Coordinates of C-alpha atoms in Angstrom, one line a residue:
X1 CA -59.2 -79.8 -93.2
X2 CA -56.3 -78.0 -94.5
X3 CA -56.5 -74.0 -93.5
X4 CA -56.5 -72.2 -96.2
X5 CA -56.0 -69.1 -94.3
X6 CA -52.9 -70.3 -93.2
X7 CA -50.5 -70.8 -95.5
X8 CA -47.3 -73.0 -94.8
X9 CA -43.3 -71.2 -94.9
X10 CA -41.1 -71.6 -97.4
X11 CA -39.0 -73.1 -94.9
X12 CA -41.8 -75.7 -94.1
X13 CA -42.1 -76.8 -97.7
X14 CA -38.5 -76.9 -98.8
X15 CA -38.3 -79.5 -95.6
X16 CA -39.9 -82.2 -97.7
X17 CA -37.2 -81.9 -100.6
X18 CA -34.7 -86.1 -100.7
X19 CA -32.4 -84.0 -101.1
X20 CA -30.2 -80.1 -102.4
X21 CA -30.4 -80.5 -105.7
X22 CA -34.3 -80.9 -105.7
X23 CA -34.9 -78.1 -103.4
X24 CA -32.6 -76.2 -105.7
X25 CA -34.2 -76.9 -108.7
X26 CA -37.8 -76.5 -106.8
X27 CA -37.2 -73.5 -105.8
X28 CA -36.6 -72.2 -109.8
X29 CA -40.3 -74.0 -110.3
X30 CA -42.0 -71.7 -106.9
X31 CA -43.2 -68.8 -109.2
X32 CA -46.2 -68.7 -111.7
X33 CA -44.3 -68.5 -115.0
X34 CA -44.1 -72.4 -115.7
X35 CA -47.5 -73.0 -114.1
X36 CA -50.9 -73.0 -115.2
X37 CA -54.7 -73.9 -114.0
X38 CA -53.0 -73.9 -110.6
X39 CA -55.6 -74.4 -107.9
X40 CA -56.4 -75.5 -104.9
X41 CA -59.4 -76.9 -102.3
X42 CA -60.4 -76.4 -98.3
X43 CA -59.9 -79.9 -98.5
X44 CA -56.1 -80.2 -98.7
X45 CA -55.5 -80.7 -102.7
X46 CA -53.3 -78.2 -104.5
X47 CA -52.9 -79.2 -108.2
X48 CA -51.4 -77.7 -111.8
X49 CA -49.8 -78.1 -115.1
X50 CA -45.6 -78.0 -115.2
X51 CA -44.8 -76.6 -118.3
X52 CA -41.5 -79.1 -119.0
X53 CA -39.4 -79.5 -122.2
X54 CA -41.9 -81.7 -124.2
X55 CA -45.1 -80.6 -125.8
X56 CA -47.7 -82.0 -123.0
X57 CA -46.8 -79.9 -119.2
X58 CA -46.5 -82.3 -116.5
X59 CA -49.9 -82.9 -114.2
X60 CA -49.2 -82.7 -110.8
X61 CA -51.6 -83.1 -107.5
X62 CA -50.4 -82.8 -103.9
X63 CA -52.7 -84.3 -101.0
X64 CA -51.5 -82.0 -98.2
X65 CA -54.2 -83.6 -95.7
X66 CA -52.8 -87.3 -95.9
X67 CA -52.1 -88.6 -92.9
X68 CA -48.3 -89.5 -92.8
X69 CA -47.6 -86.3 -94.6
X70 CA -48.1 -84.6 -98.1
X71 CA -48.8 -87.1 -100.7
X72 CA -47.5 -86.5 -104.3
X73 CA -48.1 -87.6 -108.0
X74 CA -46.9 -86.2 -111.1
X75 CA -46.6 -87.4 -114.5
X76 CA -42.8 -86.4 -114.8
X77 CA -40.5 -89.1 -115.2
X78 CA -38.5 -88.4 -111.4
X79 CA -37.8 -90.9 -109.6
X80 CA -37.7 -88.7 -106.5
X81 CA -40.3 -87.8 -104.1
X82 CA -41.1 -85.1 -104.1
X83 CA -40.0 -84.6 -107.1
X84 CA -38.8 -80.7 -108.3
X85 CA -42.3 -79.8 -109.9
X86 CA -44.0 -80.7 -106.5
X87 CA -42.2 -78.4 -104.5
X88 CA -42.2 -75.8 -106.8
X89 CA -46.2 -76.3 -106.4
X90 CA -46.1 -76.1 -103.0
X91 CA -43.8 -72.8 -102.9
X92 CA -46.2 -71.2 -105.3
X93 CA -49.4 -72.3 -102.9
X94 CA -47.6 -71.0 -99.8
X95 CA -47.3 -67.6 -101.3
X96 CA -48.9 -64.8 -100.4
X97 CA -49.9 -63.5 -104.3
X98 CA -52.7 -65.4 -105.0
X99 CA -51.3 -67.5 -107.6
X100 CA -53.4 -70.9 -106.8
X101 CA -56.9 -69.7 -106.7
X102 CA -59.4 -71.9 -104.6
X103 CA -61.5 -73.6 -107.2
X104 CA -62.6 -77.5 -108.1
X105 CA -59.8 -80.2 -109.4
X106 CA -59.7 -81.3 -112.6
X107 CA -60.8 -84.7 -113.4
X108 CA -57.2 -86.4 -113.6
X109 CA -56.2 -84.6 -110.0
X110 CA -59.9 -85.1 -108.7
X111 CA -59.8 -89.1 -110.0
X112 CA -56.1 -89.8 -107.8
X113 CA -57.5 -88.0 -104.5
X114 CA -60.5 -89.6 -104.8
X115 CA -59.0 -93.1 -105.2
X116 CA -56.7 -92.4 -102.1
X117 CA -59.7 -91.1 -100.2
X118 CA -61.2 -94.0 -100.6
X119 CA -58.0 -96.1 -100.1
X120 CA -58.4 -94.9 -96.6
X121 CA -61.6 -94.9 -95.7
X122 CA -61.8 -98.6 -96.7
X123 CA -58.4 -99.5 -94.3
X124 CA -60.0 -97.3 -91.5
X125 CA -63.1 -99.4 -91.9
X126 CA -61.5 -102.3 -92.2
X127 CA -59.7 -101.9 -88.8
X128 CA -62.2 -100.7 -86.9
X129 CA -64.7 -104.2 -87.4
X130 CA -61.7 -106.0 -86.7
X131 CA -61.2 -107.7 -90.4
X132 CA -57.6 -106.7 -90.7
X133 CA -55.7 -110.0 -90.9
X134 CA -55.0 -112.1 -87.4
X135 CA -52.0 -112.3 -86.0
X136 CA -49.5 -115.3 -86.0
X137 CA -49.6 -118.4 -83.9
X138 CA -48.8 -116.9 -80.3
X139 CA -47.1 -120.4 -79.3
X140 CA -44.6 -120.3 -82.4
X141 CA -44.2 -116.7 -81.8
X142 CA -43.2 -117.6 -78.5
X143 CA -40.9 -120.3 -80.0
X144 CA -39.3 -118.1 -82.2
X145 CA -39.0 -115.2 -79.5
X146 CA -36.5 -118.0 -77.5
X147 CA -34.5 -119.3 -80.5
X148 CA -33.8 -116.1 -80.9
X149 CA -33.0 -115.3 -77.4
X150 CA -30.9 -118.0 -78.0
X151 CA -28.7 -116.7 -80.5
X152 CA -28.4 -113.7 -79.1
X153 CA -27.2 -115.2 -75.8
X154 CA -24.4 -116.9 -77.6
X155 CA -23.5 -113.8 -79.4
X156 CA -23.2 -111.3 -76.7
X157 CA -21.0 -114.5 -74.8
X158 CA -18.6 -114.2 -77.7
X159 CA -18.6 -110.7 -78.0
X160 CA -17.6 -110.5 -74.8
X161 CA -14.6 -113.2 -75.3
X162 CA -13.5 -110.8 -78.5
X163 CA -13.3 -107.6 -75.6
X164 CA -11.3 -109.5 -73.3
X165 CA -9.0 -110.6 -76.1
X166 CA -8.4 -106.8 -77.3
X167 CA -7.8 -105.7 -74.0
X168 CA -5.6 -108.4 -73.2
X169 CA -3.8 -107.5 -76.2
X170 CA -3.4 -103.9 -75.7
X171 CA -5.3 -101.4 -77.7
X172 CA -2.4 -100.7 -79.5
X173 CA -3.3 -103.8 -81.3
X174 CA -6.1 -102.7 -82.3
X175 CA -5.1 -100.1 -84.4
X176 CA -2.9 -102.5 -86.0
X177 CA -5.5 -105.1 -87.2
X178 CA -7.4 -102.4 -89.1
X179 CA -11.3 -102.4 -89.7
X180 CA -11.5 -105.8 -91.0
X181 CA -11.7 -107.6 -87.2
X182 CA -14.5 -105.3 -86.6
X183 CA -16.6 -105.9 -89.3
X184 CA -15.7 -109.6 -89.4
X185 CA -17.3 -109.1 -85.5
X186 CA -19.9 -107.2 -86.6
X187 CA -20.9 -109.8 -89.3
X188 CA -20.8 -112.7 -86.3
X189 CA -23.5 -110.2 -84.4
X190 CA -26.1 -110.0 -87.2
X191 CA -25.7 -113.8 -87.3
X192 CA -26.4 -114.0 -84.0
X193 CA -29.4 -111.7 -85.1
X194 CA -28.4 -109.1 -82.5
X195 CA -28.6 -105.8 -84.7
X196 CA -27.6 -103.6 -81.9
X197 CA -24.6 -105.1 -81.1
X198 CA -23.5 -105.7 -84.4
X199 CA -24.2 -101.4 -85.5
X200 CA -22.0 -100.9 -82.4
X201 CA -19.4 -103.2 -83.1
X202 CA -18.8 -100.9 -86.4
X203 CA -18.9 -98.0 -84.3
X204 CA -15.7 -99.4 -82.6
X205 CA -14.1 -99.9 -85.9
X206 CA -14.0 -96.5 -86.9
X207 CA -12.0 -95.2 -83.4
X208 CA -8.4 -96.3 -83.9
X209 CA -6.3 -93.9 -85.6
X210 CA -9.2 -91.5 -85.5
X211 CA -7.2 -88.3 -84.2
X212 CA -5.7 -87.7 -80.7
X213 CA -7.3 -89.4 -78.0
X214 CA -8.5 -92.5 -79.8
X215 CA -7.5 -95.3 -77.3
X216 CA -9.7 -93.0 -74.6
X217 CA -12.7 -92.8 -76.8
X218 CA -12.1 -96.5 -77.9
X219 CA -12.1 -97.9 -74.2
X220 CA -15.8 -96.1 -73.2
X221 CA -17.0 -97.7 -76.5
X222 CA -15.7 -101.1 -75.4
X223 CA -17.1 -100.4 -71.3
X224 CA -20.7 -99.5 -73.0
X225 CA -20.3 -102.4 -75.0
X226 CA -19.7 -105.0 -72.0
X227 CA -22.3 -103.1 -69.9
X228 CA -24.9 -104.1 -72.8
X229 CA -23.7 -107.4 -73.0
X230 CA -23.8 -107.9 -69.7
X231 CA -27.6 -106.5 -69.4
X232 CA -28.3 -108.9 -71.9
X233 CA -26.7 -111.9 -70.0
X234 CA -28.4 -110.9 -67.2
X235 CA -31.7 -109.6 -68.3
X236 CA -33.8 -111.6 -65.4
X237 CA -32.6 -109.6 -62.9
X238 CA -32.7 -106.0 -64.4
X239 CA -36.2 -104.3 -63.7
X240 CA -38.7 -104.2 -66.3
X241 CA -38.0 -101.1 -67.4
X242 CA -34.0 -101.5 -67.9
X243 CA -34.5 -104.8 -69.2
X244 CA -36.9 -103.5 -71.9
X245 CA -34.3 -100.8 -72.9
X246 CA -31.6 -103.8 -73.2
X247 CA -33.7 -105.5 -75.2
X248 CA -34.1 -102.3 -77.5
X249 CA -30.5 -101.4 -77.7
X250 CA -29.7 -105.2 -78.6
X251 CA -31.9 -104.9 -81.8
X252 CA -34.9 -106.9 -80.6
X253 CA -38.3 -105.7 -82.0
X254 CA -40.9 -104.3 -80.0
X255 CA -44.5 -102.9 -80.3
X256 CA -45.7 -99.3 -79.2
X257 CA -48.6 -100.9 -76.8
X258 CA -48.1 -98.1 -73.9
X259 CA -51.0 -95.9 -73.5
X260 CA -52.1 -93.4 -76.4
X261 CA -51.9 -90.0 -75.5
X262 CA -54.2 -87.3 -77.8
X263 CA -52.5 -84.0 -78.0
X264 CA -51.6 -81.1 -80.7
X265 CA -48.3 -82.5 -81.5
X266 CA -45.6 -79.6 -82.7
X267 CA -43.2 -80.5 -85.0
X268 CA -39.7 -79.7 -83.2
X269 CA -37.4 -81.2 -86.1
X270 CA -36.7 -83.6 -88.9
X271 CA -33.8 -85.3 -90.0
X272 CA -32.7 -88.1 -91.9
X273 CA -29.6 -90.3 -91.8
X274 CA -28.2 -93.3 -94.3
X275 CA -26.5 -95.8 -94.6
X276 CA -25.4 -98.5 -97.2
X277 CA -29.0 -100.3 -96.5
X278 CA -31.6 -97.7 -94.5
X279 CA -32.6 -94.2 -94.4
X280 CA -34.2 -93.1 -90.9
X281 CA -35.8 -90.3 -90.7
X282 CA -36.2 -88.9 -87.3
X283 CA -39.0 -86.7 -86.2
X284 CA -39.4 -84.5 -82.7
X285 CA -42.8 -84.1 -81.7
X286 CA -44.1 -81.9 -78.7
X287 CA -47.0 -82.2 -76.8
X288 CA -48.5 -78.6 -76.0
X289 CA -51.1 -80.2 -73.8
X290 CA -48.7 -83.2 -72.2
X291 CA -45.5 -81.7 -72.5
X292 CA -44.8 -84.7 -73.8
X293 CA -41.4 -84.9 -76.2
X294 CA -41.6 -87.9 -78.4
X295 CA -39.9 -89.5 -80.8
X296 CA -41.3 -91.1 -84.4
X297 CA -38.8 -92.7 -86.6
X298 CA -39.6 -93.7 -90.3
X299 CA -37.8 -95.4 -92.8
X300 CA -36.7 -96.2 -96.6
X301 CA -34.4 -98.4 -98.5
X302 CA -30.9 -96.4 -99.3
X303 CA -31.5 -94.0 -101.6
X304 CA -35.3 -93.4 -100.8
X305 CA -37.1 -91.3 -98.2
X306 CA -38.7 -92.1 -96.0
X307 CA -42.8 -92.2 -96.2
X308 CA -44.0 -90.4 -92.9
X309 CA -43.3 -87.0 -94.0
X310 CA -43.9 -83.8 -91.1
X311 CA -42.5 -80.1 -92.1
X312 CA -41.2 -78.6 -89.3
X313 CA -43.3 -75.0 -87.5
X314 CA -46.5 -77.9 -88.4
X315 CA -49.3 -78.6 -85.5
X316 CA -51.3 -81.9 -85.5
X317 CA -53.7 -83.3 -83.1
X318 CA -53.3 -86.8 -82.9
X319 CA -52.4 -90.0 -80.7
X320 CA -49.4 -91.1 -79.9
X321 CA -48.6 -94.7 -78.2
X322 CA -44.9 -95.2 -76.7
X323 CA -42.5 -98.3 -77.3
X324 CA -41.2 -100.0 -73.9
X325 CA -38.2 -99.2 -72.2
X326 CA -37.1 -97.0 -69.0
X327 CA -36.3 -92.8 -70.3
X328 CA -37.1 -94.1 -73.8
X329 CA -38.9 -91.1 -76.0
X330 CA -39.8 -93.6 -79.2
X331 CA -43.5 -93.7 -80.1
X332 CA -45.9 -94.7 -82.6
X333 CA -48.2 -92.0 -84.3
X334 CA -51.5 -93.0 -84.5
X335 CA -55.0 -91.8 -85.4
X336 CA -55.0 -88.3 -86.2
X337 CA -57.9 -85.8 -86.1
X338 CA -56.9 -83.1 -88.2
X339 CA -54.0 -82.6 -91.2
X340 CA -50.8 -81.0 -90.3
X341 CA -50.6 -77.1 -90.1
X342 CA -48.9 -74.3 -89.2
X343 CA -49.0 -73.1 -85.3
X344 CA -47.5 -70.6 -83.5
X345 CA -46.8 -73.4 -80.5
X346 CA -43.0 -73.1 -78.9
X347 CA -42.1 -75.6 -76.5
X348 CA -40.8 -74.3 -73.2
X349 CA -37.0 -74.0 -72.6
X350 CA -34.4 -74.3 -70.0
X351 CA -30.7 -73.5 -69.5
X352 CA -27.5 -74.6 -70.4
X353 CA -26.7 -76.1 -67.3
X354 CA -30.5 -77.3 -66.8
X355 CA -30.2 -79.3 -70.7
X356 CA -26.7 -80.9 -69.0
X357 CA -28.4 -81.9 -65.6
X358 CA -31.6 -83.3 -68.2
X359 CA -28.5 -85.4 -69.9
X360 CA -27.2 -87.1 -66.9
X361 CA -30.3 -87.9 -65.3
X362 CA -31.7 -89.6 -68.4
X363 CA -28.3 -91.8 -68.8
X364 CA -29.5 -93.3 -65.2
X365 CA -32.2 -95.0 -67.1
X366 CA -30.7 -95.9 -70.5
X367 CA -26.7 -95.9 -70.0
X368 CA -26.3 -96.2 -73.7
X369 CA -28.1 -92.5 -74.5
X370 CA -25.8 -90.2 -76.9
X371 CA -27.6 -87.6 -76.5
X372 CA -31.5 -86.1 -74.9
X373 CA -33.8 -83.9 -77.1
X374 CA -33.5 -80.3 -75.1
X375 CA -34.9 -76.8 -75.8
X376 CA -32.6 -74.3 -74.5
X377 CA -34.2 -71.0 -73.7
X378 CA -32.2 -67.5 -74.8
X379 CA -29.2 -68.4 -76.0
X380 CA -26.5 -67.1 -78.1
X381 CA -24.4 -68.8 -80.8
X382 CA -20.9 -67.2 -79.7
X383 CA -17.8 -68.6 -81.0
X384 CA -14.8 -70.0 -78.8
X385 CA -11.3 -70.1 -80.5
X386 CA -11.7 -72.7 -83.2
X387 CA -15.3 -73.6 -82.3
X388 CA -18.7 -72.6 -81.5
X389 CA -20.4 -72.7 -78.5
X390 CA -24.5 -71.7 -77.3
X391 CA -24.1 -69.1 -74.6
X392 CA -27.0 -68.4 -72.3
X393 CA -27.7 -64.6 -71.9
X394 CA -28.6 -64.5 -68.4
X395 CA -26.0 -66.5 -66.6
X396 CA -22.2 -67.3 -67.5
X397 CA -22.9 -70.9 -69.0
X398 CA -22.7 -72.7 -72.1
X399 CA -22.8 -76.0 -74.2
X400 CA -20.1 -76.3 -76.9
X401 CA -21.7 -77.7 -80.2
X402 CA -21.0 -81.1 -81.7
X403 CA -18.4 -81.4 -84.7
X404 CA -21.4 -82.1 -86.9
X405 CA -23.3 -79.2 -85.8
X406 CA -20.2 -76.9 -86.7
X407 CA -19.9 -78.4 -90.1
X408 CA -23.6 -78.2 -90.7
X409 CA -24.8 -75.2 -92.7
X410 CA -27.5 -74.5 -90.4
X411 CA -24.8 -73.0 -88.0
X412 CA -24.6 -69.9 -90.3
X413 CA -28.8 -69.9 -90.7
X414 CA -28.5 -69.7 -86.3
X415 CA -26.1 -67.1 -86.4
X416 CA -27.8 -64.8 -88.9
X417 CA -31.1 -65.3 -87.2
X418 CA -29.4 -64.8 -83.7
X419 CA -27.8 -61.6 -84.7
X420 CA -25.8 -61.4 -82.0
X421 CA -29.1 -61.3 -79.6
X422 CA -30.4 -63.9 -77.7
X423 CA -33.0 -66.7 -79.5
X424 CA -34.9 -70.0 -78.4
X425 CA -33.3 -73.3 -79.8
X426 CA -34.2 -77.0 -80.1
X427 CA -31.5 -80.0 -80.0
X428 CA -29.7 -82.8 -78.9
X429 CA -27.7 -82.5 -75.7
X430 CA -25.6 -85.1 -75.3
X431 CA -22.0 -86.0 -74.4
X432 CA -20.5 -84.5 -77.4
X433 CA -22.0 -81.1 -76.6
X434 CA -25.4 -79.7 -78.4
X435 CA -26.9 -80.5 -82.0
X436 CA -28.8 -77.3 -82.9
X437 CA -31.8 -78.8 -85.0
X438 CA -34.8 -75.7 -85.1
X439 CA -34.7 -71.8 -83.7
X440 CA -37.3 -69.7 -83.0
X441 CA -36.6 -65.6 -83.2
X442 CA -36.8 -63.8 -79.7
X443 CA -39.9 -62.1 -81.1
X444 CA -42.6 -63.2 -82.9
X445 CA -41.5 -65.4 -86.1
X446 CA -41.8 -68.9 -87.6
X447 CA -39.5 -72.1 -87.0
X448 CA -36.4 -71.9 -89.1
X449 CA -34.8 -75.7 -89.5
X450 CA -31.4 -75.9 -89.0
X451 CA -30.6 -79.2 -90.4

């Protein structure tokens, strides 16, 4: 059950917005003028009428208990989700003024969380007496599994051909034959149904003629590449562990079938990136019992969010199962025992020089890491000539941030919190320096998202 007593940040709700323009325009819908018979239940369900530009107001209905995150409809014609009039909902319920009254939905909210109640309950019964449907044919899964491996095999052999040719060449070349070899390369690695190989292929593309330094960065690109082609050629005699994080980085599916682990879960951070094809969403989960960090990711077709939706400063107590592979963070959420909400859970932190050491340690187990999820414990955003670096208040170390941290606007959201005093902050360590992603205040205060 939802706590009403607890009522989410503004932070927290803006979070769910696809993207600025709808957090903009929700924000303009978080006060009571446009709304009316706004209410809400213990249950979760906060409902009300938009008033819009036509005669009829829009009827919306938010299911804040659902399992992968809030759960929206609204008769408004947005394509988005949520769409403006469901954050501006939200804002209003997360205010302090008493604006949506605990009361009884109306039939057209009540009718839409009762059908997805049900919805639930049925698939939760379903796969608990075992009638959800069987799985393939093991044997031709097997089959397919080494037709596969296959392809892959004779993929990574001519990747490795196409390395030995550029560096024969000179790397001077390859700023000369411009992104169409890579992407012709790339092209010959989805063929060969190796996903991994082909997304870092790309990568390579975009090196040459990138800014001083290139043919540096372009030659550890091209080592990691042969080391992963290489652990793919030579698979059998990696141990398990390594040989399941090979199989990963190549592109090769997997299930989360390690143990489940119950726990309150924090949510550390949320983030999405896109491409031309997929949105992931990443989520950081911690484990205030385990202290466990894990790793969900989520996705949606370009230009859609993701489903699995978890505001950041949130709590959940649930199970989480982990996908194979040595140092690998990625898990599954599973069942969960109570909906998201707030907490005033912080994860422990650690130094500077303690989130490096973390870094290099992990890269023993998966060579192919950009970065480890680190919480670094008072630091100060300081700048450094034309950069920015965290700055730990107690000893004389720091980690510079990335160049996407310093372009980020949540750079200015750490420095204003920070105040020039010490705060706790969540990230990405990694070998291009720090991705700030959540801060906490040195005292008492929420979560405050950074990206």
């Amino acid at each position: 059950m939802t706590q009403q007593g607890v009522r989410w940040t503004a932070d927290q709700v803006l979070a769910l917005a696809p993207d600025a323009s709808s957090r903009k325009a929700g924000s303009k819908l978080g006060a009571a003028g446009p709304w009316s018979e706004a209410g809400s239940t213990d249950e979760g369900t906060v409902w009300g009428l938009c008033k819009g530009s036509g005669s009829k107001p829009y009827q919306t209905v938010i299911d804040i208990a659902d399992a992968s995150g809030p759960a929206y409809k609204c008769s408004c014609p947005s394509r988005k989700f949520p769409c403006k009039h469901a954050i501006g909902l939200l804002l209003l319920w997360a205010g302090e003024d008493g604006a949506v009254a605990t009361g009884q939905p109306p039939d057209w909210a009540g009718q839409w969380i009762e059908g997805r109640r049900q919805r639930a309950e049925e698939k939760r019964t379903a796969s608990a007496s075992g009638s959800a449907p069987a799985s393939a044919d093991p044997e031709g899964a097997r089959r397919r599994a080494e037709r596969r491996a296959v392809r892959v095999t004779a993929g990574a052999t001519e990747l490795e051909q196409r390395l030995a040719d550029l560096l024969r060449g000179g790397l001077a070349g390859a700023e000369q034959s411009g992104y169409g070899l890579w992407e012709e390369t790339a092209a010959r690695m989805v063929d060969a149904q190796a996903p991994g190989l082909a997304a870092r292929v790309r990568e390579l593309g975009a090196i040459p003629a990138s800014g001083p330094g290139w043919p540096v960065r372009l030659l550890e690109e091209c080592a990691l590449l042969h080391l992963l082609d290489q652990g793919w050629l030579r698979r059998e005699a990696l141990p398990e562990g390594l040989a399941d994080t090979v199989r990963s980085r190549i592109g090769l599916p997997a299930s989360a079938d390690g143990p489940s682990v119950r726990d309150r879960w924090l949510v550390l951070a949320q983030y999405d990136t896109a491409d031309v094809k997929l949105t992931t969403r990443r989520i950081w989960l911690h484990g205030a019992d385990s202290g466990r960090t894990a790793l969900l990711l989520s996705y949606g077709a370009a230009g859609r969010a993701p489903e699995l939706t978890l505001p950041v400063g949130l709590a959940l107590e649930a199970e989480v199962a982990s996908y194979p592979g040595a140092g690998q963070l990625r898990a599954a959420l599973g069942e969960q025992f109570a909906p998201p909400a707030p907490a005033a859970i912080r994860p422990p932190g650690v130094t500077t020089a303690e989130a490096t050491a973390r870094y290099g340690k992990a890269l023993r187990d998966d060579p192919w890491l950009d970065s480890v999820p680190v919480t670094l414990d008072r630091v100060i955003p300081t700048p450094d000539s034309d950069s920015w670096q965290l700055a730990d208040a107690d000893t004389d170390t720091a980690l510079p941030l990335t160049p996407a941290a310093r372009a980020r606007p949540g750079l200015w959201r750490l420095v204003a919190l920070s105040g020039g005093g010490p705060v706790k902050v969540f990230g990405e360590c990694g070998h291009r320096g720090f991705t700030p992603l959540t801060a906490w205040p040195e005292g008492p205060g929420d979560a405050v998202p950074l990206c």
